[in-house]
Amino acid sequence: MRVAFFLLLGKAAGAFKEMAVAYRYGVSAAVDAYQFTMTMANWLPITIVGALSVVLIPVLVRTRREDRASRARFLGELQGWVIAVGAAIAVFTYAAWPWVLDLAGRGLSADIRRMSTELTFAFAPAALLTLMTGISAARLRAHERHINTLLDSVPAVVILVWVLLATTVSANDVGPLLWGTLVGYAIQSAWLLWLAAKADGMWGRPRLSLGAHQWPDLVKAAGVMLIGQVAMSFVGPIDQYTAANLGANANATLGYAARLLSLLLGVGAASVGRAALPVLADIQSRGDAQRARATALKWSVLMLAAGAAVTAAGWLLAPWGVGLLFERGAFTAQDTIAVAHVVRWGLLQLPFYFGVLILVQLLASQNRYRIMAFIAVANFAVKAVMNQVLAPAMGPAGIMLATSLMYVSSYACYVAVALRPVPPRPPEPSVD
């Protein structure tokens, strides 16, 4: 419940930021440049953090039972390598940006390309700060402290304030967006690092070595998870590409529906998913694999039922919700009908998305990363095929239905794997 509350506050901060940007810039080249730069520059660090967090939290939970010197060594080496990799990605992002613009942004105007290049002064360092933030968040979650979920909104709040205070901004001045982004990420990273140090009782002095005994298993698992994470990270671009080939307004319709669904997905499911992994990892580390499996399966069924209830209510209330949020100004009643239709097909994913999140945490706590990566690649294949089959026949609603079928397939795979017990692992001894 704490995580859900923090997520709701974070979503609200993000919404206010979007309103401030729209108020100040409208639909302009600056916003196009900002969205393009943010999406392309954040893709690699966010993918790395997503893969690393899943495999790192169980390791950090087990490390809590080790002596202080062993913990300090691992945390120091972890911090050192994160800083080194983050700095390398930051330099690479800035150096490779002209190539990114030529390859992915060839349709952008000269003004947008210029502003995008300016924005890399914020988003290149943000790659390093994102990795540091991800590691600090994992350290906090290993202690079942979820304040990082609330602090996810810090960059949005700083951008909101910076944009509102910049009273003389022109439509082509990306300065407030640049500085708001850079300062926001820096504050978030420093704040989370301080909180993580308090939770662990140590800072973890950075060092570039691999002497800690946790590294071999962690590197192997992270590499496997990265394969699945990269595969799933392409689902969004595939949707955008498919919608772009459906004709006028398809991308916009899909985008409005996705933003509405993201609120339900984020607040309802991500809160449970974020809270479940450290709990299941703790049970698993004590050698009680049967209890961890039974707990996860029980909560998965409960989440499936909760998702079905939300889907039924959402199907009835979709036109009202879309109209309440969007129907004003240029957004007409006809637009509400079109977006609500897409939202309804997207709601079908909720029960299976809710249910699969718990099972993902179970398999992560069991270190079954290879099968998780295989399922992720299979999900991507299902999504790609279903987009091609359903989108031409149903339009944007077909894209949403393809996502729903992807999660049906994912849930079936995870249930089948979870029902197969793994050999029990003896509890790890505590070291004082």
Coordinates of C-alpha atoms in Angstrom, one line a residue:
M1 CA 0.0 0.0 0.0
R2 CA 2.9 2.4 0.7
V3 CA 4.4 1.7 -2.7
A4 CA 1.0 2.3 -4.4
F5 CA 0.6 5.6 -2.6
F6 CA 4.1 6.7 -3.5
L7 CA 3.5 5.6 -7.2
L8 CA 0.2 7.6 -7.2
L9 CA 2.1 10.7 -6.0
G10 CA 4.8 10.2 -8.6
K11 CA 2.2 9.8 -11.4
A12 CA 0.5 13.0 -10.2
A13 CA 3.9 14.9 -10.3
G14 CA 4.5 13.6 -13.8
A15 CA 1.0 14.7 -14.9
F16 CA 1.6 18.2 -13.6
K17 CA 4.9 18.4 -15.3
E18 CA 3.3 17.5 -18.6
M19 CA 0.7 20.1 -18.1
A20 CA 3.3 22.8 -17.4
V21 CA 5.3 21.8 -20.5
A22 CA 2.1 22.0 -22.6
Y23 CA 1.2 25.3 -21.0
R24 CA 4.6 26.8 -21.7
Y25 CA 5.5 25.2 -25.1
G26 CA 2.3 23.8 -26.6
V27 CA 2.8 21.5 -29.5
S28 CA 6.2 22.8 -30.7
A29 CA 9.5 21.8 -32.0
A30 CA 11.0 22.0 -28.5
V31 CA 8.7 19.4 -27.2
D32 CA 9.4 17.1 -30.2
A33 CA 13.2 17.5 -29.5
Y34 CA 12.7 16.8 -25.8
Q35 CA 10.6 13.6 -26.4
F36 CA 13.0 12.3 -29.0
T37 CA 16.1 12.9 -27.0
M38 CA 14.6 11.5 -23.8
T39 CA 13.4 8.3 -25.4
M40 CA 16.6 7.6 -27.4
A41 CA 19.1 8.7 -24.7
N42 CA 17.3 6.8 -21.8
W43 CA 16.8 3.5 -23.6
L44 CA 20.2 1.9 -22.8
P45 CA 20.5 3.0 -19.1
I46 CA 16.9 2.2 -18.3
T47 CA 17.2 -1.3 -20.0
I48 CA 20.4 -2.0 -17.9
V49 CA 18.7 -0.8 -14.7
G50 CA 15.7 -3.0 -15.4
A51 CA 17.8 -6.1 -15.9
L52 CA 20.2 -5.5 -13.1
S53 CA 17.6 -4.6 -10.5
V54 CA 15.8 -8.0 -10.8
V55 CA 19.0 -10.0 -10.3
L56 CA 20.6 -7.6 -7.8
I57 CA 17.9 -7.4 -5.1
P58 CA 18.0 -11.1 -4.2
V59 CA 21.9 -10.9 -3.9
L60 CA 21.6 -7.8 -1.7
V61 CA 19.0 -9.5 0.5
R62 CA 21.4 -12.5 1.0
T63 CA 24.3 -10.1 1.6
R64 CA 22.5 -8.6 4.6
R65 CA 23.4 -11.7 6.6
E66 CA 27.1 -11.4 5.9
D67 CA 29.8 -9.6 7.9
R68 CA 30.3 -5.9 7.5
A69 CA 33.7 -6.2 5.7
S70 CA 32.2 -8.5 3.0
R71 CA 29.2 -6.2 2.5
A72 CA 31.4 -3.1 2.3
R73 CA 33.6 -4.8 -0.3
F74 CA 30.7 -5.8 -2.6
L75 CA 28.9 -2.5 -2.3
G76 CA 32.1 -0.6 -3.0
E77 CA 32.9 -2.6 -6.1
L78 CA 29.3 -2.4 -7.3
Q79 CA 29.4 1.4 -6.9
G80 CA 32.8 1.7 -8.7
W81 CA 31.7 -0.3 -11.7
V82 CA 28.4 1.5 -12.0
I83 CA 30.1 4.8 -12.0
A84 CA 32.6 3.6 -14.6
V85 CA 30.0 2.1 -16.9
G86 CA 27.7 5.1 -16.5
A87 CA 30.5 7.5 -17.4
A88 CA 31.3 5.5 -20.5
I89 CA 27.7 5.5 -21.6
A90 CA 27.4 9.2 -21.0
V91 CA 30.5 9.9 -23.1
F92 CA 29.3 7.5 -25.8
T93 CA 25.8 9.1 -25.9
Y94 CA 27.2 12.5 -26.5
A95 CA 29.8 11.4 -29.0
A96 CA 27.4 9.2 -31.0
W97 CA 24.4 11.7 -31.0
P98 CA 25.1 13.0 -34.6
W99 CA 24.9 9.4 -35.8
V100 CA 21.7 8.8 -33.8
L101 CA 20.1 11.9 -35.4
D102 CA 21.2 10.7 -38.9
L103 CA 19.8 7.2 -38.3
A104 CA 16.7 7.6 -36.2
G105 CA 16.0 11.3 -36.6
R106 CA 16.4 11.8 -40.3
G107 CA 12.8 13.0 -40.6
L108 CA 13.3 15.8 -38.0
S109 CA 13.7 19.4 -39.0
A110 CA 17.0 21.2 -38.7
D111 CA 15.7 23.2 -35.6
I112 CA 14.6 20.0 -33.8
R113 CA 18.0 18.4 -34.5
R114 CA 19.8 21.4 -33.2
M115 CA 17.7 21.4 -30.0
S116 CA 18.1 17.7 -29.5
T117 CA 21.9 18.1 -29.7
E118 CA 21.6 20.9 -27.0
L119 CA 19.5 18.6 -24.8
T120 CA 22.3 15.9 -24.8
F121 CA 24.2 18.2 -22.4
A122 CA 21.5 17.0 -19.9
F123 CA 20.7 13.5 -21.1
A124 CA 24.2 12.3 -21.5
P125 CA 25.1 12.8 -17.8
A126 CA 21.6 11.6 -16.9
A127 CA 22.7 8.1 -18.2
L128 CA 25.3 8.0 -15.4
L129 CA 22.8 9.4 -12.8
T130 CA 20.1 6.9 -13.9
L131 CA 22.5 3.9 -13.3
M132 CA 23.5 5.3 -9.9
T133 CA 19.8 5.9 -9.0
G134 CA 18.9 2.3 -10.0
I135 CA 21.6 0.8 -7.8
S136 CA 20.6 3.0 -4.8
A137 CA 16.9 2.0 -5.3
A138 CA 17.8 -1.7 -5.4
R139 CA 19.7 -1.3 -2.1
L140 CA 16.7 0.3 -0.5
R141 CA 14.3 -2.3 -1.8
A142 CA 16.5 -5.0 -0.5
H143 CA 15.7 -3.6 3.0
E144 CA 12.0 -3.4 2.0
R145 CA 12.1 0.4 2.0
H146 CA 10.2 1.9 -0.9
I147 CA 10.8 5.7 -0.6
N148 CA 12.6 5.4 -4.0
T149 CA 9.2 5.0 -5.6
L150 CA 8.2 8.5 -4.3
L151 CA 11.6 10.0 -5.3
D152 CA 11.0 8.8 -8.9
S153 CA 9.0 12.0 -9.2
V154 CA 11.9 14.3 -8.3
P155 CA 13.1 15.0 -11.9
A156 CA 9.5 15.8 -13.0
V157 CA 9.0 18.2 -10.0
V158 CA 12.2 20.0 -10.8
I159 CA 11.3 20.3 -14.5
L160 CA 7.9 21.6 -13.5
V161 CA 9.4 24.3 -11.3
W162 CA 12.1 25.3 -13.8
V163 CA 9.6 25.6 -16.6
L164 CA 7.1 27.7 -14.6
L165 CA 9.8 30.0 -13.3
A166 CA 11.2 30.7 -16.8
T167 CA 8.7 33.4 -17.7
T168 CA 10.5 34.7 -20.8
V169 CA 10.9 31.4 -22.6
S170 CA 10.4 31.3 -26.3
A171 CA 8.9 28.2 -28.1
N172 CA 12.4 27.2 -29.3
D173 CA 14.3 27.7 -26.0
V174 CA 15.0 24.3 -24.5
G175 CA 17.1 25.8 -21.6
P176 CA 14.4 25.2 -18.9
L177 CA 13.9 21.6 -20.0
L178 CA 17.7 21.0 -20.2
W179 CA 18.5 22.4 -16.7
G180 CA 15.4 21.0 -15.1
T181 CA 16.3 17.5 -16.3
L182 CA 20.0 17.7 -15.3
V183 CA 19.3 19.2 -11.8
G184 CA 16.4 16.9 -11.2
Y185 CA 18.3 13.7 -12.0
A186 CA 21.3 15.0 -9.9
I187 CA 19.1 15.7 -6.9
Q188 CA 17.3 12.3 -7.2
S189 CA 20.6 10.4 -7.5
A190 CA 22.3 12.1 -4.5
W191 CA 19.2 11.8 -2.3
L192 CA 18.8 8.1 -3.0
L193 CA 22.5 7.4 -2.5
W194 CA 22.3 9.1 1.0
L195 CA 19.2 7.0 1.9
A196 CA 20.8 3.8 0.6
A197 CA 23.9 4.5 2.7
K198 CA 21.7 5.0 5.8
A199 CA 19.8 1.7 5.1
D200 CA 23.0 -0.3 4.7
G201 CA 24.9 1.5 7.4
M202 CA 27.7 2.3 5.0
W203 CA 28.5 4.2 1.8
G204 CA 30.4 1.6 0.0
R205 CA 33.6 3.4 -1.1
P206 CA 33.9 2.9 -5.0
R207 CA 36.6 0.6 -6.1
L208 CA 37.3 -1.0 -9.6
S209 CA 37.9 -4.6 -8.7
L210 CA 35.9 -7.9 -8.8
G211 CA 37.1 -9.5 -5.6
A212 CA 33.7 -10.0 -3.9
H213 CA 32.3 -13.5 -4.1
Q214 CA 28.9 -12.3 -5.4
W215 CA 30.2 -11.3 -8.8
P216 CA 30.4 -14.6 -10.8
D217 CA 26.7 -15.5 -10.2
L218 CA 25.6 -11.8 -10.5
V219 CA 27.3 -11.2 -13.8
K220 CA 26.1 -14.4 -15.3
A221 CA 22.5 -13.8 -14.2
A222 CA 22.6 -10.1 -15.3
G223 CA 23.8 -11.1 -18.8
V224 CA 20.9 -13.6 -19.2
M225 CA 18.3 -11.1 -17.9
L226 CA 19.6 -8.4 -20.2
I227 CA 18.7 -10.5 -23.2
G228 CA 15.1 -10.6 -22.1
Q229 CA 15.0 -7.0 -21.0
V230 CA 16.3 -5.8 -24.4
A231 CA 13.7 -7.9 -26.2
M232 CA 10.8 -6.5 -24.1
S233 CA 12.2 -2.9 -24.5
F234 CA 11.4 -3.1 -28.2
V235 CA 7.6 -3.6 -27.6
G236 CA 7.0 0.1 -27.4
P237 CA 8.9 1.0 -30.6
I238 CA 7.0 -1.8 -32.4
D239 CA 3.7 -0.3 -31.4
Q240 CA 4.8 3.1 -32.6
Y241 CA 6.0 1.7 -35.9
T242 CA 2.8 -0.3 -36.4
A243 CA 0.5 2.6 -35.6
A244 CA 2.5 4.9 -37.9
N245 CA 1.5 2.6 -40.8
L246 CA -2.2 2.7 -39.9
G247 CA -2.7 6.2 -41.2
A248 CA -3.6 9.6 -39.6
N249 CA -4.3 9.9 -35.9
A250 CA -3.5 6.2 -35.1
N251 CA -0.4 7.1 -33.1
A252 CA -2.3 9.8 -31.2
T253 CA -5.2 7.6 -30.4
L254 CA -2.9 4.8 -29.2
G255 CA -0.9 7.3 -27.1
Y256 CA -3.9 8.6 -25.2
A257 CA -5.1 5.1 -24.5
A258 CA -1.7 4.0 -23.4
R259 CA -1.3 6.9 -21.0
L260 CA -4.6 6.1 -19.3
L261 CA -3.8 2.4 -19.0
S262 CA -0.3 3.2 -17.6
L263 CA -1.9 4.7 -14.5
L264 CA -3.7 1.5 -13.7
L265 CA -0.7 -0.7 -14.6
G266 CA 1.7 1.4 -12.6
V267 CA -0.2 2.1 -9.4
G268 CA -2.0 -1.3 -9.2
A269 CA 0.6 -3.8 -10.3
A270 CA 4.0 -2.2 -10.1
S271 CA 3.5 -1.5 -6.4
V272 CA 2.9 -5.2 -5.7
G273 CA 5.7 -6.3 -7.9
R274 CA 8.2 -3.9 -6.3
A275 CA 7.2 -5.0 -2.8
A276 CA 7.1 -8.7 -3.5
L277 CA 10.7 -9.4 -4.7
P278 CA 12.6 -8.6 -1.4
V279 CA 10.0 -10.6 0.6
L280 CA 10.2 -13.7 -1.7
A281 CA 14.0 -13.4 -1.8
D282 CA 14.1 -13.3 2.0
I283 CA 11.9 -16.4 2.3
Q284 CA 14.0 -18.2 -0.4
S285 CA 17.3 -17.3 1.3
R286 CA 16.0 -19.0 4.5
G287 CA 15.6 -22.3 2.6
D288 CA 11.8 -22.3 2.6
A289 CA 11.3 -22.7 -1.2
Q290 CA 7.9 -24.3 -0.8
R291 CA 6.5 -21.4 1.2
A292 CA 7.9 -18.9 -1.3
R293 CA 6.2 -20.8 -4.2
A294 CA 2.9 -21.2 -2.4
T295 CA 2.9 -17.5 -1.4
A296 CA 3.6 -16.4 -4.9
L297 CA 1.0 -18.6 -6.5
K298 CA -1.7 -17.5 -4.0
W299 CA -1.0 -13.9 -4.6
S300 CA -0.8 -14.4 -8.3
V301 CA -4.4 -15.8 -8.3
L302 CA -5.6 -12.9 -6.1
M303 CA -4.0 -10.4 -8.4
L304 CA -5.6 -12.1 -11.4
A305 CA -9.0 -11.8 -9.8
A306 CA -8.4 -8.2 -8.8
G307 CA -7.3 -7.5 -12.4
A308 CA -10.5 -9.1 -13.7
A309 CA -12.6 -6.8 -11.5
V310 CA -10.7 -3.7 -12.6
T311 CA -11.1 -4.8 -16.2
A312 CA -14.9 -5.2 -15.9
A313 CA -15.3 -1.9 -14.2
G314 CA -13.0 -0.2 -16.7
W315 CA -14.9 -1.6 -19.7
L316 CA -18.0 0.1 -18.4
L317 CA -16.4 3.4 -17.3
A318 CA -13.9 3.8 -20.2
P319 CA -15.9 6.5 -22.1
W320 CA -16.5 8.4 -18.9
G321 CA -12.9 8.2 -17.8
V322 CA -11.5 9.3 -21.2
G323 CA -14.0 12.1 -21.4
L324 CA -13.1 13.4 -17.9
L325 CA -9.4 13.4 -18.6
F326 CA -9.1 14.5 -22.2
E327 CA -12.3 15.9 -23.6
R328 CA -11.7 19.6 -23.8
G329 CA -10.5 22.0 -26.4
A330 CA -9.5 20.2 -29.6
F331 CA -10.2 16.8 -28.1
T332 CA -13.8 16.1 -29.3
A333 CA -16.5 13.7 -28.3
Q334 CA -15.7 11.6 -31.4
D335 CA -12.1 11.4 -30.1
T336 CA -13.4 10.2 -26.8
I337 CA -15.3 7.3 -28.5
A338 CA -12.2 6.3 -30.5
V339 CA -9.8 6.3 -27.5
A340 CA -12.3 4.6 -25.2
H341 CA -12.6 1.8 -27.8
V342 CA -8.9 1.2 -27.8
V343 CA -8.7 1.5 -23.9
R344 CA -11.3 -1.3 -23.6
W345 CA -9.2 -3.8 -25.6
G346 CA -6.1 -2.7 -23.7
L347 CA -7.9 -3.4 -20.4
L348 CA -7.9 -7.1 -21.2
Q349 CA -4.2 -7.2 -20.4
L350 CA -4.7 -6.2 -16.7
P351 CA -5.6 -9.5 -15.1
F352 CA -2.7 -11.3 -16.7
Y353 CA -0.2 -8.4 -16.2
F354 CA -1.2 -8.2 -12.5
G355 CA -0.9 -12.0 -12.1
V356 CA 2.4 -12.4 -13.9
L357 CA 4.3 -9.7 -11.9
I358 CA 4.2 -11.8 -8.8
L359 CA 5.5 -14.9 -10.6
V360 CA 8.3 -12.9 -12.2
Q361 CA 9.4 -12.0 -8.6
L362 CA 9.2 -15.7 -7.6
L363 CA 11.4 -16.9 -10.5
A364 CA 13.9 -14.0 -9.8
S365 CA 14.1 -15.0 -6.1
Q366 CA 14.9 -18.6 -7.3
N367 CA 17.6 -17.4 -9.7
R368 CA 15.8 -18.9 -12.7
Y369 CA 16.9 -16.1 -15.0
R370 CA 17.5 -18.2 -18.1
I371 CA 13.9 -19.3 -18.4
M372 CA 12.8 -15.7 -17.6
A373 CA 14.8 -14.5 -20.6
F374 CA 13.4 -17.2 -22.8
I375 CA 9.8 -16.2 -21.9
A376 CA 10.6 -12.5 -22.5
V377 CA 11.9 -13.3 -26.0
A378 CA 8.8 -15.5 -26.7
N379 CA 6.6 -12.6 -25.5
F380 CA 8.3 -10.3 -28.0
A381 CA 7.7 -12.8 -30.8
V382 CA 4.0 -13.1 -29.9
K383 CA 3.6 -9.4 -29.8
A384 CA 5.3 -8.8 -33.1
V385 CA 3.2 -11.5 -34.9
M386 CA -0.1 -10.4 -33.3
N387 CA 0.5 -6.8 -34.2
Q388 CA 0.9 -7.7 -37.9
V389 CA -2.3 -9.9 -37.8
L390 CA -4.6 -7.7 -35.7
A391 CA -3.6 -4.1 -36.4
P392 CA -4.6 -4.1 -40.1
A393 CA -8.1 -5.6 -39.2
M394 CA -8.8 -3.6 -36.0
G395 CA -6.6 -0.5 -36.2
P396 CA -5.1 0.8 -32.9
A397 CA -7.4 -1.5 -30.9
G398 CA -5.7 -4.5 -32.6
I399 CA -2.4 -3.2 -31.2
M400 CA -3.8 -3.2 -27.7
L401 CA -5.4 -6.6 -28.2
A402 CA -2.0 -7.9 -29.3
T403 CA -0.5 -6.6 -26.0
S404 CA -3.2 -8.4 -24.1
L405 CA -2.6 -11.7 -25.9
M406 CA 1.2 -11.3 -25.2
Y407 CA 0.4 -11.1 -21.4
V408 CA -2.0 -14.1 -21.7
S409 CA 0.9 -16.1 -23.2
S410 CA 3.3 -14.7 -20.6
Y411 CA 1.1 -15.7 -17.7
A412 CA 0.6 -19.2 -19.0
C413 CA 4.3 -19.7 -19.4
Y414 CA 5.1 -18.4 -15.9
V415 CA 2.4 -20.5 -14.2
A416 CA 3.7 -23.6 -16.0
V417 CA 7.2 -22.9 -14.8
A418 CA 6.2 -21.9 -11.2
L419 CA 4.3 -25.1 -10.8
R420 CA 7.5 -27.1 -11.3
P421 CA 9.3 -27.0 -7.9
V422 CA 13.0 -26.3 -7.8
P423 CA 15.3 -28.3 -5.5
P424 CA 15.3 -26.8 -2.1
R425 CA 18.3 -24.7 -1.2
P426 CA 19.6 -24.8 2.4
P427 CA 19.3 -21.6 4.4
E428 CA 22.3 -19.4 4.2
P429 CA 24.1 -19.0 7.6
S430 CA 24.2 -15.7 9.3
V431 CA 27.6 -14.2 9.8
D432 CA 28.0 -11.8 12.7

